[in-house]
Amino acid sequence: MNFLLNPWIGSVLGAVLYCAGLAGAWMQKLPKPGEEHGISHVEPIPAGPSWTFQNPEIDALVQELRDEKQALAKRKAELEELAVRLSAERNELLQTTQAVHQLQVNFDQSITRIQDEETANLAKMAKTYVAMAPENVVKIFKELDDVTVVKVLRFMKEKEAAPILDQMARQGEPEAKRAAGLAEKLRLTVNPPPAAKAKKQ
């Protein structure tokens, strides 16, 4: 006790205790490893995305989206193929239409040419028959059908056709009926084309 009551020993002991307390307080304030700059120690974050956990609903939704994407891609490819096929068919149809139109034009030109040639031939035949005797013309008309005879008579003037029909009527009742029928058909037919009239005159 006397040792502890010694003022020098008490001073030294107090100083030691003070330094120990100060050192302990200072050691508590020092940052632990990994706590530099005021950052506390935390567990390391595992590498990889945060959604690596398994969720059946999300997996099913992802698979459904993938299937829908594939279906859309397939549908797009089918539509593109259909568009190409329709374009080819449209071009083929256009070419066919143009070919048919050209054939129609050629046909119309051929018909017009044939009609012009027939008109010229009929006008020439009519001119020939007018120069013949009526009885000889009647003999020729017996070998022709009524349609052809009417076409020829159309290119004759009334005063030129009248003697021929009169001569036909003198050949008996059958020829008289035929002459009447030819005169009626001639009356109902249209007049010759202006070009044919001009050639005839």
JSON list of N, CA and C in Angstrom, two decimals, residues 99-153:
[
{"chain": "A", "resi": 99, "resn": "ALA", "atom": "N", "xyz": [-49.79, -8.72, -125.58]},
{"chain": "A", "resi": 99, "resn": "ALA", "atom": "CA", "xyz": [-49.78, -9.61, -126.74]},
{"chain": "A", "resi": 99, "resn": "ALA", "atom": "C", "xyz": [-51.17, -9.77, -127.32]},
{"chain": "A", "resi": 100, "resn": "VAL", "atom": "N", "xyz": [-52.18, -9.92, -126.46]},
{"chain": "A", "resi": 100, "resn": "VAL", "atom": "CA", "xyz": [-53.57, -10.05, -126.93]},
{"chain": "A", "resi": 100, "resn": "VAL", "atom": "C", "xyz": [-54.01, -8.77, -127.62]},
{"chain": "A", "resi": 101, "resn": "HIS", "atom": "N", "xyz": [-53.62, -7.63, -127.05]},
{"chain": "A", "resi": 101, "resn": "HIS", "atom": "CA", "xyz": [-53.97, -6.35, -127.68]},
{"chain": "A", "resi": 101, "resn": "HIS", "atom": "C", "xyz": [-53.35, -6.23, -129.06]},
{"chain": "A", "resi": 102, "resn": "GLN", "atom": "N", "xyz": [-52.08, -6.66, -129.18]},
{"chain": "A", "resi": 102, "resn": "GLN", "atom": "CA", "xyz": [-51.42, -6.60, -130.48]},
{"chain": "A", "resi": 102, "resn": "GLN", "atom": "C", "xyz": [-52.09, -7.52, -131.48]},
{"chain": "A", "resi": 103, "resn": "LEU", "atom": "N", "xyz": [-52.49, -8.72, -131.00]},
{"chain": "A", "resi": 103, "resn": "LEU", "atom": "CA", "xyz": [-53.21, -9.65, -131.88]},
{"chain": "A", "resi": 103, "resn": "LEU", "atom": "C", "xyz": [-54.54, -9.05, -132.33]},
{"chain": "A", "resi": 104, "resn": "GLN", "atom": "N", "xyz": [-55.23, -8.36, -131.41]},
{"chain": "A", "resi": 104, "resn": "GLN", "atom": "CA", "xyz": [-56.50, -7.73, -131.77]},
{"chain": "A", "resi": 104, "resn": "GLN", "atom": "C", "xyz": [-56.29, -6.64, -132.82]},
{"chain": "A", "resi": 105, "resn": "VAL", "atom": "N", "xyz": [-55.21, -5.86, -132.62]},
{"chain": "A", "resi": 105, "resn": "VAL", "atom": "CA", "xyz": [-54.91, -4.80, -133.60]},
{"chain": "A", "resi": 105, "resn": "VAL", "atom": "C", "xyz": [-54.61, -5.42, -134.97]},
{"chain": "A", "resi": 106, "resn": "ASN", "atom": "N", "xyz": [-53.80, -6.48, -134.96]},
{"chain": "A", "resi": 106, "resn": "ASN", "atom": "CA", "xyz": [-53.47, -7.15, -136.22]},
{"chain": "A", "resi": 106, "resn": "ASN", "atom": "C", "xyz": [-54.72, -7.74, -136.87]},
{"chain": "A", "resi": 107, "resn": "PHE", "atom": "N", "xyz": [-55.59, -8.33, -136.03]},
{"chain": "A", "resi": 107, "resn": "PHE", "atom": "CA", "xyz": [-56.82, -8.92, -136.56]},
{"chain": "A", "resi": 107, "resn": "PHE", "atom": "C", "xyz": [-57.72, -7.85, -137.17]},
{"chain": "A", "resi": 108, "resn": "ASP", "atom": "N", "xyz": [-57.86, -6.73, -136.46]},
{"chain": "A", "resi": 108, "resn": "ASP", "atom": "CA", "xyz": [-58.69, -5.64, -136.98]},
{"chain": "A", "resi": 108, "resn": "ASP", "atom": "C", "xyz": [-58.12, -5.10, -138.30]},
{"chain": "A", "resi": 109, "resn": "GLN", "atom": "N", "xyz": [-56.80, -4.99, -138.35]},
{"chain": "A", "resi": 109, "resn": "GLN", "atom": "CA", "xyz": [-56.18, -4.53, -139.59]},
{"chain": "A", "resi": 109, "resn": "GLN", "atom": "C", "xyz": [-56.41, -5.53, -140.72]},
{"chain": "A", "resi": 110, "resn": "SER", "atom": "N", "xyz": [-56.35, -6.82, -140.38]},
{"chain": "A", "resi": 110, "resn": "SER", "atom": "CA", "xyz": [-56.59, -7.85, -141.41]},
{"chain": "A", "resi": 110, "resn": "SER", "atom": "C", "xyz": [-58.03, -7.80, -141.89]},
{"chain": "A", "resi": 111, "resn": "ILE", "atom": "N", "xyz": [-58.97, -7.64, -140.94]},
{"chain": "A", "resi": 111, "resn": "ILE", "atom": "CA", "xyz": [-60.38, -7.56, -141.32]},
{"chain": "A", "resi": 111, "resn": "ILE", "atom": "C", "xyz": [-60.62, -6.34, -142.20]},
{"chain": "A", "resi": 112, "resn": "THR", "atom": "N", "xyz": [-60.01, -5.22, -141.80]},
{"chain": "A", "resi": 112, "resn": "THR", "atom": "CA", "xyz": [-60.19, -4.00, -142.60]},
{"chain": "A", "resi": 112, "resn": "THR", "atom": "C", "xyz": [-59.62, -4.19, -144.00]},
{"chain": "A", "resi": 113, "resn": "ARG", "atom": "N", "xyz": [-58.44, -4.84, -144.07]},
{"chain": "A", "resi": 113, "resn": "ARG", "atom": "CA", "xyz": [-57.82, -5.08, -145.38]},
{"chain": "A", "resi": 113, "resn": "ARG", "atom": "C", "xyz": [-58.69, -6.01, -146.23]},
{"chain": "A", "resi": 114, "resn": "ILE", "atom": "N", "xyz": [-59.22, -7.06, -145.58]},
{"chain": "A", "resi": 114, "resn": "ILE", "atom": "CA", "xyz": [-60.08, -7.99, -146.32]},
{"chain": "A", "resi": 114, "resn": "ILE", "atom": "C", "xyz": [-61.34, -7.30, -146.81]},
{"chain": "A", "resi": 115, "resn": "GLN", "atom": "N", "xyz": [-61.91, -6.47, -145.92]},
{"chain": "A", "resi": 115, "resn": "GLN", "atom": "CA", "xyz": [-63.11, -5.74, -146.33]},
{"chain": "A", "resi": 115, "resn": "GLN", "atom": "C", "xyz": [-62.82, -4.79, -147.49]},
{"chain": "A", "resi": 116, "resn": "ASP", "atom": "N", "xyz": [-61.67, -4.12, -147.41]},
{"chain": "A", "resi": 116, "resn": "ASP", "atom": "CA", "xyz": [-61.31, -3.22, -148.50]},
{"chain": "A", "resi": 116, "resn": "ASP", "atom": "C", "xyz": [-61.11, -4.00, -149.80]},
{"chain": "A", "resi": 117, "resn": "GLU", "atom": "N", "xyz": [-60.43, -5.15, -149.68]},
{"chain": "A", "resi": 117, "resn": "GLU", "atom": "CA", "xyz": [-60.20, -5.97, -150.87]},
{"chain": "A", "resi": 117, "resn": "GLU", "atom": "C", "xyz": [-61.53, -6.51, -151.41]},
{"chain": "A", "resi": 118, "resn": "GLU", "atom": "N", "xyz": [-62.41, -6.93, -150.50]},
{"chain": "A", "resi": 118, "resn": "GLU", "atom": "CA", "xyz": [-63.71, -7.45, -150.96]},
{"chain": "A", "resi": 118, "resn": "GLU", "atom": "C", "xyz": [-64.52, -6.34, -151.63]},
{"chain": "A", "resi": 119, "resn": "THR", "atom": "N", "xyz": [-64.44, -5.15, -151.04]},
{"chain": "A", "resi": 119, "resn": "THR", "atom": "CA", "xyz": [-65.17, -4.02, -151.64]},
{"chain": "A", "resi": 119, "resn": "THR", "atom": "C", "xyz": [-64.66, -3.73, -153.04]},
{"chain": "A", "resi": 120, "resn": "ALA", "atom": "N", "xyz": [-63.33, -3.75, -153.18]},
{"chain": "A", "resi": 120, "resn": "ALA", "atom": "CA", "xyz": [-62.77, -3.49, -154.51]},
{"chain": "A", "resi": 120, "resn": "ALA", "atom": "C", "xyz": [-63.17, -4.59, -155.50]},
{"chain": "A", "resi": 121, "resn": "ASN", "atom": "N", "xyz": [-63.15, -5.85, -155.04]},
{"chain": "A", "resi": 121, "resn": "ASN", "atom": "CA", "xyz": [-63.53, -6.97, -155.93]},
{"chain": "A", "resi": 121, "resn": "ASN", "atom": "C", "xyz": [-65.00, -6.90, -156.32]},
{"chain": "A", "resi": 122, "resn": "LEU", "atom": "N", "xyz": [-65.87, -6.59, -155.34]},
{"chain": "A", "resi": 122, "resn": "LEU", "atom": "CA", "xyz": [-67.31, -6.49, -155.64]},
{"chain": "A", "resi": 122, "resn": "LEU", "atom": "C", "xyz": [-67.59, -5.35, -156.61]},
{"chain": "A", "resi": 123, "resn": "ALA", "atom": "N", "xyz": [-66.89, -4.23, -156.40]},
{"chain": "A", "resi": 123, "resn": "ALA", "atom": "CA", "xyz": [-67.08, -3.11, -157.31]},
{"chain": "A", "resi": 123, "resn": "ALA", "atom": "C", "xyz": [-66.64, -3.49, -158.73]},
{"chain": "A", "resi": 124, "resn": "LYS", "atom": "N", "xyz": [-65.55, -4.23, -158.81]},
{"chain": "A", "resi": 124, "resn": "LYS", "atom": "CA", "xyz": [-65.06, -4.66, -160.13]},
{"chain": "A", "resi": 124, "resn": "LYS", "atom": "C", "xyz": [-66.04, -5.65, -160.77]},
{"chain": "A", "resi": 125, "resn": "MET", "atom": "N", "xyz": [-66.56, -6.59, -159.96]},
{"chain": "A", "resi": 125, "resn": "MET", "atom": "CA", "xyz": [-67.53, -7.55, -160.49]},
{"chain": "A", "resi": 125, "resn": "MET", "atom": "C", "xyz": [-68.78, -6.85, -160.98]},
{"chain": "A", "resi": 126, "resn": "ALA", "atom": "N", "xyz": [-69.27, -5.88, -160.19]},
{"chain": "A", "resi": 126, "resn": "ALA", "atom": "CA", "xyz": [-70.48, -5.15, -160.59]},
{"chain": "A", "resi": 126, "resn": "ALA", "atom": "C", "xyz": [-70.26, -4.41, -161.91]},
{"chain": "A", "resi": 127, "resn": "LYS", "atom": "N", "xyz": [-69.10, -3.80, -162.04]},
{"chain": "A", "resi": 127, "resn": "LYS", "atom": "CA", "xyz": [-68.80, -3.09, -163.29]},
{"chain": "A", "resi": 127, "resn": "LYS", "atom": "C", "xyz": [-68.76, -4.05, -164.47]},
{"chain": "A", "resi": 128, "resn": "THR", "atom": "N", "xyz": [-68.22, -5.25, -164.23]},
{"chain": "A", "resi": 128, "resn": "THR", "atom": "CA", "xyz": [-68.17, -6.25, -165.30]},
{"chain": "A", "resi": 128, "resn": "THR", "atom": "C", "xyz": [-69.57, -6.71, -165.70]},
{"chain": "A", "resi": 129, "resn": "TYR", "atom": "N", "xyz": [-70.43, -6.99, -164.70]},
{"chain": "A", "resi": 129, "resn": "TYR", "atom": "CA", "xyz": [-71.78, -7.47, -164.98]},
{"chain": "A", "resi": 129, "resn": "TYR", "atom": "C", "xyz": [-72.63, -6.42, -165.66]},
{"chain": "A", "resi": 130, "resn": "VAL", "atom": "N", "xyz": [-72.39, -5.15, -165.32]},
{"chain": "A", "resi": 130, "resn": "VAL", "atom": "CA", "xyz": [-73.16, -4.07, -165.98]},
{"chain": "A", "resi": 130, "resn": "VAL", "atom": "C", "xyz": [-72.84, -4.04, -167.48]},
{"chain": "A", "resi": 131, "resn": "ALA", "atom": "N", "xyz": [-71.60, -4.38, -167.82]},
{"chain": "A", "resi": 131, "resn": "ALA", "atom": "CA", "xyz": [-71.21, -4.36, -169.23]},
{"chain": "A", "resi": 131, "resn": "ALA", "atom": "C", "xyz": [-71.73, -5.57, -170.00]},
{"chain": "A", "resi": 132, "resn": "MET", "atom": "N", "xyz": [-72.27, -6.58, -169.32]},
{"chain": "A", "resi": 132, "resn": "MET", "atom": "CA", "xyz": [-72.76, -7.80, -169.97]},
{"chain": "A", "resi": 132, "resn": "MET", "atom": "C", "xyz": [-74.26, -7.68, -170.25]},
{"chain": "A", "resi": 133, "resn": "ALA", "atom": "N", "xyz": [-74.74, -8.57, -171.06]},
{"chain": "A", "resi": 133, "resn": "ALA", "atom": "CA", "xyz": [-76.17, -8.63, -171.33]},
{"chain": "A", "resi": 133, "resn": "ALA", "atom": "C", "xyz": [-76.88, -9.17, -170.09]},
{"chain": "A", "resi": 134, "resn": "PRO", "atom": "N", "xyz": [-78.08, -8.65, -169.78]},
{"chain": "A", "resi": 134, "resn": "PRO", "atom": "CA", "xyz": [-78.79, -9.08, -168.57]},
{"chain": "A", "resi": 134, "resn": "PRO", "atom": "C", "xyz": [-79.04, -10.58, -168.50]},
{"chain": "A", "resi": 135, "resn": "GLU", "atom": "N", "xyz": [-79.37, -11.23, -169.66]},
{"chain": "A", "resi": 135, "resn": "GLU", "atom": "CA", "xyz": [-79.64, -12.66, -169.63]},
{"chain": "A", "resi": 135, "resn": "GLU", "atom": "C", "xyz": [-78.40, -13.47, -169.25]},
{"chain": "A", "resi": 136, "resn": "ASN", "atom": "N", "xyz": [-77.23, -12.99, -169.65]},
{"chain": "A", "resi": 136, "resn": "ASN", "atom": "CA", "xyz": [-75.99, -13.68, -169.27]},
{"chain": "A", "resi": 136, "resn": "ASN", "atom": "C", "xyz": [-75.67, -13.49, -167.78]},
{"chain": "A", "resi": 137, "resn": "VAL", "atom": "N", "xyz": [-75.99, -12.30, -167.29]},
{"chain": "A", "resi": 137, "resn": "VAL", "atom": "CA", "xyz": [-75.78, -12.05, -165.86]},
{"chain": "A", "resi": 137, "resn": "VAL", "atom": "C", "xyz": [-76.68, -12.95, -165.03]},
{"chain": "A", "resi": 138, "resn": "VAL", "atom": "N", "xyz": [-77.94, -13.16, -165.50]},
{"chain": "A", "resi": 138, "resn": "VAL", "atom": "CA", "xyz": [-78.88, -14.02, -164.78]},
{"chain": "A", "resi": 138, "resn": "VAL", "atom": "C", "xyz": [-78.34, -15.44, -164.70]},
{"chain": "A", "resi": 139, "resn": "LYS", "atom": "N", "xyz": [-77.73, -15.92, -165.77]},
{"chain": "A", "resi": 139, "resn": "LYS", "atom": "CA", "xyz": [-77.15, -17.26, -165.77]},
{"chain": "A", "resi": 139, "resn": "LYS", "atom": "C", "xyz": [-76.03, -17.38, -164.72]},
{"chain": "A", "resi": 140, "resn": "ILE", "atom": "N", "xyz": [-75.25, -16.31, -164.61]},
{"chain": "A", "resi": 140, "resn": "ILE", "atom": "CA", "xyz": [-74.17, -16.34, -163.61]},
{"chain": "A", "resi": 140, "resn": "ILE", "atom": "C", "xyz": [-74.76, -16.28, -162.20]},
{"chain": "A", "resi": 141, "resn": "PHE", "atom": "N", "xyz": [-75.81, -15.45, -162.00]},
{"chain": "A", "resi": 141, "resn": "PHE", "atom": "CA", "xyz": [-76.41, -15.31, -160.67]},
{"chain": "A", "resi": 141, "resn": "PHE", "atom": "C", "xyz": [-77.03, -16.63, -160.18]},
{"chain": "A", "resi": 142, "resn": "LYS", "atom": "N", "xyz": [-77.44, -17.49, -161.13]},
{"chain": "A", "resi": 142, "resn": "LYS", "atom": "CA", "xyz": [-77.99, -18.77, -160.71]},
{"chain": "A", "resi": 142, "resn": "LYS", "atom": "C", "xyz": [-76.95, -19.63, -159.99]},
{"chain": "A", "resi": 143, "resn": "GLU", "atom": "N", "xyz": [-75.68, -19.39, -160.29]},
{"chain": "A", "resi": 143, "resn": "GLU", "atom": "CA", "xyz": [-74.61, -20.16, -159.67]},
{"chain": "A", "resi": 143, "resn": "GLU", "atom": "C", "xyz": [-74.10, -19.53, -158.37]},
{"chain": "A", "resi": 144, "resn": "LEU", "atom": "N", "xyz": [-74.61, -18.35, -158.05]},
{"chain": "A", "resi": 144, "resn": "LEU", "atom": "CA", "xyz": [-74.16, -17.64, -156.84]},
{"chain": "A", "resi": 144, "resn": "LEU", "atom": "C", "xyz": [-75.26, -17.66, -155.79]},
{"chain": "A", "resi": 145, "resn": "ASP", "atom": "N", "xyz": [-74.86, -17.57, -154.51]},
{"chain": "A", "resi": 145, "resn": "ASP", "atom": "CA", "xyz": [-75.86, -17.50, -153.43]},
{"chain": "A", "resi": 145, "resn": "ASP", "atom": "C", "xyz": [-76.41, -16.09, -153.34]},
{"chain": "A", "resi": 146, "resn": "ASP", "atom": "N", "xyz": [-77.53, -15.95, -152.64]},
{"chain": "A", "resi": 146, "resn": "ASP", "atom": "CA", "xyz": [-78.23, -14.66, -152.56]},
{"chain": "A", "resi": 146, "resn": "ASP", "atom": "C", "xyz": [-77.37, -13.58, -151.90]},
{"chain": "A", "resi": 147, "resn": "VAL", "atom": "N", "xyz": [-76.57, -13.98, -150.89]},
{"chain": "A", "resi": 147, "resn": "VAL", "atom": "CA", "xyz": [-75.75, -12.98, -150.18]},
{"chain": "A", "resi": 147, "resn": "VAL", "atom": "C", "xyz": [-74.76, -12.34, -151.14]},
{"chain": "A", "resi": 148, "resn": "THR", "atom": "N", "xyz": [-74.10, -13.17, -151.97]},
{"chain": "A", "resi": 148, "resn": "THR", "atom": "CA", "xyz": [-73.12, -12.64, -152.90]},
{"chain": "A", "resi": 148, "resn": "THR", "atom": "C", "xyz": [-73.79, -11.78, -153.97]},
{"chain": "A", "resi": 149, "resn": "VAL", "atom": "N", "xyz": [-74.96, -12.25, -154.45]},
{"chain": "A", "resi": 149, "resn": "VAL", "atom": "CA", "xyz": [-75.68, -11.49, -155.48]},
{"chain": "A", "resi": 149, "resn": "VAL", "atom": "C", "xyz": [-76.07, -10.12, -154.95]},
{"chain": "A", "resi": 150, "resn": "VAL", "atom": "N", "xyz": [-76.57, -10.07, -153.71]},
{"chain": "A", "resi": 150, "resn": "VAL", "atom": "CA", "xyz": [-76.98, -8.78, -153.12]},
{"chain": "A", "resi": 150, "resn": "VAL", "atom": "C", "xyz": [-75.78, -7.86, -152.97]},
{"chain": "A", "resi": 151, "resn": "LYS", "atom": "N", "xyz": [-74.63, -8.42, -152.56]},
{"chain": "A", "resi": 151, "resn": "LYS", "atom": "CA", "xyz": [-73.41, -7.60, -152.42]},
{"chain": "A", "resi": 151, "resn": "LYS", "atom": "C", "xyz": [-73.02, -6.98, -153.75]},
{"chain": "A", "resi": 152, "resn": "VAL", "atom": "N", "xyz": [-73.15, -7.77, -154.84]},
{"chain": "A", "resi": 152, "resn": "VAL", "atom": "CA", "xyz": [-72.80, -7.24, -156.16]},
{"chain": "A", "resi": 152, "resn": "VAL", "atom": "C", "xyz": [-73.80, -6.17, -156.59]},
{"chain": "A", "resi": 153, "resn": "LEU", "atom": "N", "xyz": [-75.11, -6.43, -156.38]},
{"chain": "A", "resi": 153, "resn": "LEU", "atom": "CA", "xyz": [-76.15, -5.48, -156.78]},
{"chain": "A", "resi": 153, "resn": "LEU", "atom": "C", "xyz": [-76.03, -4.15, -156.02]}
]
